[in-house]
Structures are given as C-alpha cells and as structure tokens.
Coordinates of C-alpha atoms and ligand atoms in Angstrom, one line a residue:
X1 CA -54.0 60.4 21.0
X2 CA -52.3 58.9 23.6
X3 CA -49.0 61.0 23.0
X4 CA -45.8 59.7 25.5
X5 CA -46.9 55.9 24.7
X6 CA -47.2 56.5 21.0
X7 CA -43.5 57.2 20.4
X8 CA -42.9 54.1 20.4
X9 CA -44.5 53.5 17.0
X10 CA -44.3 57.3 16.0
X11 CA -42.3 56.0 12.8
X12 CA -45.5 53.9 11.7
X13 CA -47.4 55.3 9.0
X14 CA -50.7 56.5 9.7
X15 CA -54.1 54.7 8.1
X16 CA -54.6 57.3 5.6
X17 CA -51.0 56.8 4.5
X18 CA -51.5 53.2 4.3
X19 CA -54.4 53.9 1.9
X20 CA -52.8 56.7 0.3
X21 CA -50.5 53.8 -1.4
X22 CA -52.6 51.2 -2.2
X23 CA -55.3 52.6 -4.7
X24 CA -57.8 49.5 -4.6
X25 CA -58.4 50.4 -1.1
X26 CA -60.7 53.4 0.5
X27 CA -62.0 54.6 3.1
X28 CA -65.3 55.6 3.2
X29 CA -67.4 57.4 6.1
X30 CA -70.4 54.8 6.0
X31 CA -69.2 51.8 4.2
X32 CA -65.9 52.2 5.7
X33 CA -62.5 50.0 4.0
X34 CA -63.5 49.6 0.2
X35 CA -61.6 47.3 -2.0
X36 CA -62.4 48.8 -5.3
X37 CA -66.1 49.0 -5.0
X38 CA -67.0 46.3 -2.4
X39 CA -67.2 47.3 1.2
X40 CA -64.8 44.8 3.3
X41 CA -67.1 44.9 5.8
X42 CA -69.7 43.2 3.1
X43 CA -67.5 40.3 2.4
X44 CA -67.0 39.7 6.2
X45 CA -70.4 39.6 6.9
X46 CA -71.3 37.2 4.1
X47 CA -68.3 34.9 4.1
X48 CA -67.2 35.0 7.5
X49 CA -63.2 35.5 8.8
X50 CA -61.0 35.0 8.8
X51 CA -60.8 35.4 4.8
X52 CA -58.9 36.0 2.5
X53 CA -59.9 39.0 -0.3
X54 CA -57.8 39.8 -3.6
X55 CA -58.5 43.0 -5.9
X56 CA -58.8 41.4 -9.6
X57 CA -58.3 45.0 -10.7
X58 CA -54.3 45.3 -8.4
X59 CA -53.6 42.5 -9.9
X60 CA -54.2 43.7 -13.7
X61 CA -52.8 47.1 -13.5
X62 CA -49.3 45.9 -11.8
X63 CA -48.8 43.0 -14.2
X64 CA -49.7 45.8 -16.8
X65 CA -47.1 48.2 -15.0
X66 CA -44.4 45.8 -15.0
X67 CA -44.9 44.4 -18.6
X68 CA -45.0 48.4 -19.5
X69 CA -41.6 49.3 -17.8
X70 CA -40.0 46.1 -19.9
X71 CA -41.5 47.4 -23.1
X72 CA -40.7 51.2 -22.2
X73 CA -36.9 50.0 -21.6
X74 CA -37.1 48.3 -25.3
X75 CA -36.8 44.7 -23.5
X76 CA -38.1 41.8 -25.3
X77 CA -39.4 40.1 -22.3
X78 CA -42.0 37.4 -21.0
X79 CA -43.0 37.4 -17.4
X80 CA -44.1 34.2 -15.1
X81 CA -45.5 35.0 -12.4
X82 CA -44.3 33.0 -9.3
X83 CA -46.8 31.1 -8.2
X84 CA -45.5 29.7 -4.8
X85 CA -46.6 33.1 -3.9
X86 CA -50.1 33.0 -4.4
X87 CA -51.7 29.4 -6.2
X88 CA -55.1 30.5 -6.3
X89 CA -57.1 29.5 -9.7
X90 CA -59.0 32.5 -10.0
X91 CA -55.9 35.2 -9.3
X92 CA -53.9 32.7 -11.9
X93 CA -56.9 33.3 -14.5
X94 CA -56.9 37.1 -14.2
X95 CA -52.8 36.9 -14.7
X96 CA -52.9 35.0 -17.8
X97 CA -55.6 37.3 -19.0
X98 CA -53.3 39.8 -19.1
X99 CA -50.4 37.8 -20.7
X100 CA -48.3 36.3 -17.5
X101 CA -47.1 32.7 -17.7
X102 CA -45.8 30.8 -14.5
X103 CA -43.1 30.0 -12.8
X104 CA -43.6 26.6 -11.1
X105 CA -41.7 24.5 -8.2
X106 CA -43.6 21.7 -8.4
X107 CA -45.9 19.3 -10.1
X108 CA -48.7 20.8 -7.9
X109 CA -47.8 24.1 -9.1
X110 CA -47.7 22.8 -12.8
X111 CA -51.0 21.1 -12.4
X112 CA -52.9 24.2 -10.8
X113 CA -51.0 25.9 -13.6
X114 CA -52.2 24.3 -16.4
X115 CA -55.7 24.3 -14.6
X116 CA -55.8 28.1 -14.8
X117 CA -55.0 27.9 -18.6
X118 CA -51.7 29.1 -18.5
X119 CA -50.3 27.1 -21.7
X120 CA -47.4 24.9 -21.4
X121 CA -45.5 26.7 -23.7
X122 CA -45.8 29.8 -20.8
X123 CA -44.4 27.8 -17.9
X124 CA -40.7 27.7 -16.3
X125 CA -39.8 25.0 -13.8
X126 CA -37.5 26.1 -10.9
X127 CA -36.4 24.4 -7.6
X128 CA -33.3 22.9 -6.0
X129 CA -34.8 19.5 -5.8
X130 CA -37.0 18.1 -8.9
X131 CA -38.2 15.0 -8.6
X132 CA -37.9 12.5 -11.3
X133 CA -41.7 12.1 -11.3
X134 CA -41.9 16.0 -11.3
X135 CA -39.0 15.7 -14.3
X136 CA -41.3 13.3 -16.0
X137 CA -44.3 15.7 -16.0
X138 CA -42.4 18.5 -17.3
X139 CA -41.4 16.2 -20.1
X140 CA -44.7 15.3 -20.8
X141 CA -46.1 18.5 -20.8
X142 CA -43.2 19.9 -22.9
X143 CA -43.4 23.2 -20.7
X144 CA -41.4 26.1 -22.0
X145 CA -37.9 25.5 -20.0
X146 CA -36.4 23.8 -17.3
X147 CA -34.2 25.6 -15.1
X148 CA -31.3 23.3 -13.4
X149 CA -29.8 24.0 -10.5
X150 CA -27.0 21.8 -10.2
X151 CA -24.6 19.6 -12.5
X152 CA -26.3 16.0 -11.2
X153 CA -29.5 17.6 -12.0
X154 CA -28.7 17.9 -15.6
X155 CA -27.8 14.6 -15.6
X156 CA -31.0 13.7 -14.2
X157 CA -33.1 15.0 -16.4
X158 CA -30.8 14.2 -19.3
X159 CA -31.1 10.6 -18.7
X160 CA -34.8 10.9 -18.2
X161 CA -35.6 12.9 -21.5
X162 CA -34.0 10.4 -23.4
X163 CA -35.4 7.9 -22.1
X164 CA -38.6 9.9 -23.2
X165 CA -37.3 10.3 -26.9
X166 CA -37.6 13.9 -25.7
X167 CA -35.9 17.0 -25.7
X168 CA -35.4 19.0 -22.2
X169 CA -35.2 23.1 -22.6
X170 CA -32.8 23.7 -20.2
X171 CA -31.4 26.8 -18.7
X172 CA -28.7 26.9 -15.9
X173 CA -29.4 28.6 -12.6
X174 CA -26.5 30.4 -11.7
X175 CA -25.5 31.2 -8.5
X176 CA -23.8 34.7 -8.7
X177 CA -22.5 35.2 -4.9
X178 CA -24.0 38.7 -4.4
X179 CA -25.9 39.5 -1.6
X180 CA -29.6 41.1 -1.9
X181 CA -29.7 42.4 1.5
X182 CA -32.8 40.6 2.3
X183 CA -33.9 38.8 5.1
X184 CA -31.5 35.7 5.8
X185 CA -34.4 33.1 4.8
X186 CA -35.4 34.6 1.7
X187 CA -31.9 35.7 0.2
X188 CA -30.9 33.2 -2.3
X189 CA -27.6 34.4 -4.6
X190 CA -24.6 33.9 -1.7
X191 CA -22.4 31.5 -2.3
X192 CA -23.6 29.5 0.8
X193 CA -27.2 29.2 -0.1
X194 CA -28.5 26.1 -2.1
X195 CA -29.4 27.0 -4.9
X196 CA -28.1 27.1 -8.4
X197 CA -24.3 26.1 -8.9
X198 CA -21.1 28.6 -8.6
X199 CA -20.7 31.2 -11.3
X200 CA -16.9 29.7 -11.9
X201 CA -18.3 25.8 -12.5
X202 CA -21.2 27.4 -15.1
X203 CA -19.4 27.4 -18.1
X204 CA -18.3 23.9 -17.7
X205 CA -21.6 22.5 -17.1
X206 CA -22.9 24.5 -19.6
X207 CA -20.7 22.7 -21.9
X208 CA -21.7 19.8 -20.5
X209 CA -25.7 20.3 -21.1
X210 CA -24.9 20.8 -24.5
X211 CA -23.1 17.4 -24.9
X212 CA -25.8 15.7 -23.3
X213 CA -29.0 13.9 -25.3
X214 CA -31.9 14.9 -24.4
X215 CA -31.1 18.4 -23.5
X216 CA -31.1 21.8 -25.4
X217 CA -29.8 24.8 -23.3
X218 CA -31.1 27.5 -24.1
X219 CA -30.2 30.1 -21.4
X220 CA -28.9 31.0 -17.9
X221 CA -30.6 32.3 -14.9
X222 CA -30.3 33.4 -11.6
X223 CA -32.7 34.8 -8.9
X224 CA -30.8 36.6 -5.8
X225 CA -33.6 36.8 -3.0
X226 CA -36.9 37.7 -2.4
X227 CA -38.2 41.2 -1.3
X228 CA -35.3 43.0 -2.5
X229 CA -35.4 46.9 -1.2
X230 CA -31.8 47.8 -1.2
X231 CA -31.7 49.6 -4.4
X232 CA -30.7 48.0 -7.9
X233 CA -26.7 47.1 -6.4
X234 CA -27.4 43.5 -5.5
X235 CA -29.1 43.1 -9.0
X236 CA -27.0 44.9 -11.3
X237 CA -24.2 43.1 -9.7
X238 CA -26.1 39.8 -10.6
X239 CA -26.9 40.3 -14.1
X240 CA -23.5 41.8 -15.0
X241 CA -22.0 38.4 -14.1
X242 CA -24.7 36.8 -16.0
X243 CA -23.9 39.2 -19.3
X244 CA -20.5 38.3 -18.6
X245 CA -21.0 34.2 -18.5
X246 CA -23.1 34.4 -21.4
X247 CA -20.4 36.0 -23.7
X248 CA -18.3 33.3 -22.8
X249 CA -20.3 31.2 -23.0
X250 CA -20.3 32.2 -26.8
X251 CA -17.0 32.5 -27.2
X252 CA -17.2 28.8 -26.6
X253 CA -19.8 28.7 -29.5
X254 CA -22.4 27.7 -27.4
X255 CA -26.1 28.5 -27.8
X256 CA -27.3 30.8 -25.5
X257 CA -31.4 32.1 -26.5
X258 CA -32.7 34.0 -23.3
X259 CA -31.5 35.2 -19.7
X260 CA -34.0 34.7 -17.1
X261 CA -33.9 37.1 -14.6
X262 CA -35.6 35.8 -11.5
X263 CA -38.0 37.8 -9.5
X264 CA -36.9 39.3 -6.0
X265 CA -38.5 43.1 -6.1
X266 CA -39.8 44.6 -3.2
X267 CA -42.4 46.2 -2.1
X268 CA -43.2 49.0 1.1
X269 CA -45.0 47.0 3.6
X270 CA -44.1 49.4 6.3
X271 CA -42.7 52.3 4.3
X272 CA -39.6 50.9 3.0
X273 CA -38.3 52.5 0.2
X274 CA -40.4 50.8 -2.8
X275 CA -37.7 49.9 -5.9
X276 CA -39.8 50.3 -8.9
X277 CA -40.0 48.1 -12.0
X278 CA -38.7 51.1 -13.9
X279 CA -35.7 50.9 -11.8
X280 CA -35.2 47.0 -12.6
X281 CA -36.1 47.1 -16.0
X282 CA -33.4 49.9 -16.4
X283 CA -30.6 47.6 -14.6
X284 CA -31.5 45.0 -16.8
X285 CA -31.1 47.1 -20.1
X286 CA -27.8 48.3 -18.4
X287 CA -26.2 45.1 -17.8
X288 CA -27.6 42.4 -20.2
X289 CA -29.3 44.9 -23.1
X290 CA -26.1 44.2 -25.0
X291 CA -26.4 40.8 -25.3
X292 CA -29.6 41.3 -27.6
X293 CA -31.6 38.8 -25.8
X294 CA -34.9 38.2 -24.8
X295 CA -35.1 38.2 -21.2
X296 CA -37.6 36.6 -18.7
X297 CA -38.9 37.8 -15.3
X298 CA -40.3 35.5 -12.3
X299 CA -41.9 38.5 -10.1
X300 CA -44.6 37.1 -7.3
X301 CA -44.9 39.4 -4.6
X302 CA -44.6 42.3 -6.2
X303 CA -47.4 41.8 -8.7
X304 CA -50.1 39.6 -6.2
X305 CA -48.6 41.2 -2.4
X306 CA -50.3 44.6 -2.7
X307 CA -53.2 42.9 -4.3
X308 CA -54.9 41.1 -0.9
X309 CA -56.0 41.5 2.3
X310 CA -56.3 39.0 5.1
X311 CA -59.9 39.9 6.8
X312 CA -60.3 39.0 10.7
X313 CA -63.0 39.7 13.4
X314 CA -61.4 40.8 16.6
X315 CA -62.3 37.6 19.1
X316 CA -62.2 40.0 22.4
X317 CA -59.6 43.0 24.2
X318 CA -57.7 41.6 26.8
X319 CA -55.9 43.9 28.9
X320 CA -52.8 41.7 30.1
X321 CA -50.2 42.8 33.0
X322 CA -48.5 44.7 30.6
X323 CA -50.0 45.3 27.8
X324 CA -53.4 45.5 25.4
X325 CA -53.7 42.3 23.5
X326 CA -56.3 42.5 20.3
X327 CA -57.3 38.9 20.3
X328 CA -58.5 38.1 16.3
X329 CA -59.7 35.1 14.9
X330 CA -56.8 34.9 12.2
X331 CA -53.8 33.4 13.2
X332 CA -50.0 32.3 12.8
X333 CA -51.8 29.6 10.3
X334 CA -53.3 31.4 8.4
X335 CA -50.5 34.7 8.2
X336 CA -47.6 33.2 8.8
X337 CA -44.8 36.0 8.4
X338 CA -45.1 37.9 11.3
X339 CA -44.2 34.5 13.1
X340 CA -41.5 33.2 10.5
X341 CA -39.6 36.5 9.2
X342 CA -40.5 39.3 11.8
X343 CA -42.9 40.8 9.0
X344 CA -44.7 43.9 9.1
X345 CA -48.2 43.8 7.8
X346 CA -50.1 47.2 8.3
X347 CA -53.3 46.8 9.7
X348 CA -56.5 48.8 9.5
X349 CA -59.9 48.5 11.3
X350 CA -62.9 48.0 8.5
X351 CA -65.2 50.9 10.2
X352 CA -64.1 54.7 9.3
X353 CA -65.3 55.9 12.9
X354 CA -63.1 52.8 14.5
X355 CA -60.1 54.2 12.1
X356 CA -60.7 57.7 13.2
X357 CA -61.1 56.7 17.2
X358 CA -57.7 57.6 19.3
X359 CA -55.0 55.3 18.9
X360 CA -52.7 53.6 21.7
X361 CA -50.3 50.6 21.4
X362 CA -51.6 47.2 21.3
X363 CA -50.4 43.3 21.1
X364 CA -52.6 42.1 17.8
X365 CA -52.7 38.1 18.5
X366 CA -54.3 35.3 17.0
X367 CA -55.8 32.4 19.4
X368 CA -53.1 30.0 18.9
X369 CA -51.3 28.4 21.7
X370 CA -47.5 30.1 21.4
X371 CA -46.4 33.5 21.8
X372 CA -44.7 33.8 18.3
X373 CA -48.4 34.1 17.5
X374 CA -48.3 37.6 17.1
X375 CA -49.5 39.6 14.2
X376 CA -47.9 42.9 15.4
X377 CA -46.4 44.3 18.8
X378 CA -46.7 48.2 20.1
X379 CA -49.5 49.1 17.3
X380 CA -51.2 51.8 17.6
X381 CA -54.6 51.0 16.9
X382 CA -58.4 52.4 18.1
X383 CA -60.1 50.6 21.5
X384 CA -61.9 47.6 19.3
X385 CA -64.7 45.8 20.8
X386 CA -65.7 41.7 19.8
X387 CA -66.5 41.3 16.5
X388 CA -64.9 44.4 14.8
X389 CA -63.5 43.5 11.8
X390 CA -59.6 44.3 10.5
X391 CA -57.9 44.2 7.3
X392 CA -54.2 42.9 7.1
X393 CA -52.4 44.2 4.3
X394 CA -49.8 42.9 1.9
X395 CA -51.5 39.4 2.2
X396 CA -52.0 38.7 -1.4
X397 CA -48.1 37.2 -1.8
X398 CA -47.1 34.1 1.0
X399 CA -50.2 34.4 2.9
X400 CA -52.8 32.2 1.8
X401 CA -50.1 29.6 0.4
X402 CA -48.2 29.0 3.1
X403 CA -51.4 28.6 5.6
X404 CA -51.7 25.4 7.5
X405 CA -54.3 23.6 9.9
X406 CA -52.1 23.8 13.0
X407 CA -54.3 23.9 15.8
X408 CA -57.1 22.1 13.7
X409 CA -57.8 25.5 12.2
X410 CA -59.8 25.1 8.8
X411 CA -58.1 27.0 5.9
X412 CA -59.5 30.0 5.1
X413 CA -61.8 31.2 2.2
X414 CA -60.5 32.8 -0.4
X415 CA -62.7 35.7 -2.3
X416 CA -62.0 37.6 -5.7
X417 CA -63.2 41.3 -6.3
X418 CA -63.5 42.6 -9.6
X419 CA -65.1 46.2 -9.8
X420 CA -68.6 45.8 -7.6
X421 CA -68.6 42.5 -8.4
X422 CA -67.2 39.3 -6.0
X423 CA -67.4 35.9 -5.5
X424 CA -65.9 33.0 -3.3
X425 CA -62.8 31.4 -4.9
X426 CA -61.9 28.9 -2.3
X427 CA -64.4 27.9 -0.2
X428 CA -63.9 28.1 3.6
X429 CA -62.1 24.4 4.8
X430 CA -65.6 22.6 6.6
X431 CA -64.2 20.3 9.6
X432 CA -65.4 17.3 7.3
X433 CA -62.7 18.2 5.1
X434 CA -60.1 18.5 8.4
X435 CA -60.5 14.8 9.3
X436 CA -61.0 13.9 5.4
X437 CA -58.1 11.1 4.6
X438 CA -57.7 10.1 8.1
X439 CA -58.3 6.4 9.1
X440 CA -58.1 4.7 11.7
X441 CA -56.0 1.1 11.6
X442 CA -57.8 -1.7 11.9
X443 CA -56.4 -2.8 15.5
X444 CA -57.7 0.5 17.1
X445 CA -61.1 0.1 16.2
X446 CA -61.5 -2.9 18.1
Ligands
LLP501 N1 -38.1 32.8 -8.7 C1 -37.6 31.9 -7.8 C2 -36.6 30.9 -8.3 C3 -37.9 32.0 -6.4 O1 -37.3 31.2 -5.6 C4 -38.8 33.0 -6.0 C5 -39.1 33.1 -4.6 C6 -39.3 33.9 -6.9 C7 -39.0 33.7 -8.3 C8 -40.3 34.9 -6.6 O2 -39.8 35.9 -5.7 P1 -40.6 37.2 -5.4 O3 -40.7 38.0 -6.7 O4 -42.0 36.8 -4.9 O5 -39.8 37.9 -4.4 N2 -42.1 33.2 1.9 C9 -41.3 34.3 1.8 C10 -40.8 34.5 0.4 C11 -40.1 33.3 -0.2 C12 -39.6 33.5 -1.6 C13 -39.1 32.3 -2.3 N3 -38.7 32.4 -3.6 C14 -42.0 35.6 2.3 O6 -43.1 35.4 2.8 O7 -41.4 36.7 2.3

C-alpha cells in the first residue's frame, strides 16, 4: 500500500466493500468479478469492450423490493419504471415480467415501450415539451395517463383529443418549490426549474382541465429531482403539498383518482447514505395515506443503476508529469457522468490477484480528445498492464442511454445475464452502421 499518497482517497471504500453491497457481483480467486454466475472476464473475452453487462436477477429482486415496501406500507400502488434511464428491450422485458409499467418522454420511449410488451394501459407520458405528433401517439395508443406540465399544454392536448373524438387522461404535474438537494442538473421541484406549473396556479388549471373536452383529469403529480440522498425532508415536503392541493381540489368537487409520485431515490455510488424504499414508502403513507388514493411511482435509477456494469480493457499506463493515467478503451461516450455531473462510479479490476495487488492513485481516462474525459481522479487502483479488463459500477441507470458516437466511437454492446445464462442484447455499433444515413449531395460528388 502506498500509505502517504493514499490519503488522499482514504474515504473511498475498498473493493470488497464495493462488492459487499451489490449482491449480483463476486469475487472469486480464479474466475475473478462474477455477475451472478458469469465471470465478467467471460463476456469480455467473447463480446469485446467496451460493453455494457446488466444482471436480469438485480433487476427482479429490486423491482420486487420496491413493489414489497408499497404493499408492506398498505399502499395501493403501480410503479413505471423510467425508462430514459435505461431503454434497453431486454431489461424492459424482465421489468414487465415482474409487473412494472413505463414512464415515457417521448414517442421513442413509447415505441420501445410498447415493443417490450409493456401494455398501453401501463404507460405514463411525462416531459416539459410534448409534441403534437407525440400528443397524437399517445392518443392513439390510449396509454394510461398523460401528465401536463403546463396550462398551454392542456390546451394542446385538449384541442388535439377532440379533434380525435378522444378522451385524454390527464394528470397535472405540479411544481411544489422544495428543494431535493440534488445535483443542480438533475433537481427538478424549485420554483425556477421548468417543469410542471406553480403549486398556487394548480387549482385553477385544474379547474380548467376539467372544463375542457377532450380531457379527463384524473390526478396530480410531481417529481422533485433525481438521485435524492438527503433523507425523506425534500419528499415529505413535496407530497404534503400535494395532499394538501388534492383536498382542495375536492372541496372544489373536482375528481381527483391517483397521485403520482415521481421517482428521484438515490442510491450509494460512493457510500452515500442509501434512502431505502421503506423509507419513501413510509413518507408517502405519512403524507398522502389519508387521501385514500392509489398512488404511482416513476423510480429508474434506483431499480436498473445497481443492476449494470460498464466493462472496459485498459488501452495502456501512462505515467504523465504528474500523475498515473489508466488509459481504457471506454470513454466520456459511452459513460458520460463523470464528465457531465462530477459522478462517482466505483471501479474494480475483473482479475482477483489485480484486485488484491497494492493500490496507488491513478487518472482512469478514456481516449477521447478533452480532459473532461475522465472516468475518475486520485483512485486508488492495482499497477494494470494493456488489456486488463475493469468493471464500472452503477452503469445500469444513464449510462448506456445517454452514450453517443462523439469521436466516431461505435456504441457499445449491450449483454443480459440471467443466472449462468447470457446473451447479447444490442449488438456492438459496426462502422457500417456509423456512416449509415449519411449522403453525400449531389454537387460534391462531382
Ligand atoms: N420521472 C420524471 C418525470 C423524471 O424526470 C425522472 C428523471 C424520473 C421519473 C426518474 O428519476 P430517477 O428515479 O431515475 O432518479 N442523467 C441524470 C439523471 C436525470 C434524471 C432525469 N429525470 C444522471 O445521470 O444522474
């Protein structure tokens, strides 16, 4: 151990920790990091990195977890999983399996949706700015509910239903000014963010929606931020707003059917403290129990996050002026949180006697031409030669969906696990597909 220059870092939690809480992965003297019963070092081999890997089993048993806290807190509740977190057919297909509908931001969400066999009647449609093609498709596919997010969208979709001879389930996303303590890009519920519309105006467009053809409200809802580790406050806060609208809102005799509850909960990528959905389902019961109605949940990261790993192959060491860089094939394209919100993402070398080598500080890196393309700064990590392999953790939730081709970088495969069974779920972007779609005009091929 290379003592003095580990302090630094002395707050990161070992490997073993690591593993310790996430029970789909092991480490094992000769097959080294296991995901369930498939050696990572296996699906490396076979499908090449960067990839990648999801654990079918993770994603059951938390969407079981979280469907048991509702039930244990005597909530009537549906959950839709978010799917801007992770779009992938197969991890969709093992949700609805175990009961989970979606909750979509766009027609391409719907679409994959639907793909995966989610039924309409399981799908919620957020986002600040619908289209009135994506309106349209809703319509058509008479999905479950609509949730508005401002008073000219209700008017939108209004005018479009009955132009449909349809009826548009709509609920009103609220904006309840608390703040989640989140990361400023992902914290949604202040007054000065975009979405949703002011608690004050709600009752009045709620009024509104119900004087309108085409539309049936049928509920409020409100989503504050996204990885939400500050305790219960920001969400108790939240919903007892809500519970408070809604019982004026029936004061006013209008219908309200269901409170949708957003998503938002953390979870320890580092070793933050991990809010449990015990803890939400009780501040739910607390605040909105009362009201007697069935509620819904949109969790993504805290169902799918846990539940991947991004695999990469270490490209060469470089030791720089200053530092150790770990060069790996994976990059700010393919994980793109380090770069965008400063994320942590622990990572752990696929070979037990790498994981068990002595540790000293190190730049992790990906190849790409800007030095926000860093995975991970001062972490202590084993002397790794070309082509050892590492797992990132926490990259089932925003990784794979928010990957690009910057740098003419083909996408990534995408692999399912399921017991000692797995298989490719997205195949590996070929550089045929990279130029597929462009053309050149006529007057440059002259
Ligand atoms: N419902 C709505 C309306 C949302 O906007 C979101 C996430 C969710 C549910 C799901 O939130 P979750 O349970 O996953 O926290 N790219 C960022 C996260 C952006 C979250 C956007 N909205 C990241 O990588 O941290």
């Amino acid at each position: 151990m290379a003592a003095p220059l580990a302090l630094a870092d002395a707050a990161d939690p070992s490997f073993a920790e690591l593993l310790a809480l996430r029970p789909h992965l092991s480490l094992h003297a000769m097959d080294g990091l296991v995901m369930e019963e498939v050696p990572l070092a296996h699906i490396a081999r076979e499908v090449g990195t960067p990839a990648w890997v999801y654990s079918a089993g993770a994603l059951r048993r938390r969407a079981r977890a979280l469907k048991g806290a509702l039930s244990a807190a005597g909530l009537t509740a549906t959950v839709h999983f978010a799917m801007k977190c992770n779009d992938n057919l197969s991890v969709l297909k093992v949700l609805a399996a175990e009961g989970l509908g979606a909750d979509v931001v766009s027609e391409g969400e719907l679409r994959i949706a639907r793909a995966a066999g989610i039924p309409a009647s399981a799908i919620v449609f957020s986002g600040v700015g619908k289209t009135e093609d994506e309106i349209r498709h809703a319509l058509a596919e008479d999905i479950f509910q609509i949730n508005a997010e401002s008073a000219e969208e209700i008017e939108m979709i209004s005018a479009i239903a009955a132009g449909m001879g349809r009826t548009a389930r709509v609920a009103l996303r609220v904006n309840p000014d608390v703040d989640a303590k989140t990361h400023a890009k992902i914290t949604t519920g202040k007054s000065e963010n975009k979405f949703g519309v002011a608690i004050s105006d709600a009752a009045d467009i709620y009024a509104r929606m119900a004087s309108l053809p085409g539309i049936a409200p049928v509920g409020v809802a409100t989503h504050i931020g996204s990885q939400i580790t500050a305790g219960m406050a920001a969400y108790r806060a939240a919903y007892a707003r809500l519970a408070e609208l809604v019982r004026d809102l029936r004061v006013q005799g209008l219908p309200v059917e269901r409170v949708d509850c957003g998503g938002g909960l953390g979870i320890p990528y580092r070793d933050e403290p991990a809010p449990t959905p015990e803890a939400l389902a009780g501040a739910i019961r607390a605040t909105l129990g009362d009201l007697g109605l069935p509620v819904m949940l949109e969790p993504g990261r805290w169902i799918a996050g846990p539940a991947g790993v991004l695999l990469a192959s270490v490209v060469l060491q470089k030791r720089g002026a200053a530092h150790r860089f770990v060069v790996v094939d994976a990059a700010m394209n393919d994980l793109l949180r380090p770069a965008m919100y400063e994320a942590w993402h622990g990572i752990v070398p696929l070979s037990a006697a790498r994981a068990a080598s002595p540790l000293s500080p190190a730049e992790v890196v990906g190849p790409i031409c800007e030095t926000g393309d860093t995975f991970a700064r001062g972490r202590l990590l084993p002397e790794l030669v070309t082509g050892d392999t590492v797992a990132f953790l926490d990259a089932g939730a925003y990784g794979a969906v928010m990957s690009s081709t910057y740098n003419a970088r083909p996408l990534a495969a995408e692999v399912l696990v399921d017991g000692a069974r797995f298989a490719v779920v997205r195949e590996r972007q070929s550089y045929e597909e990279l130029l597929h779609g462009q053309r050149l005009p006529e007057w440059l091929t002259t």
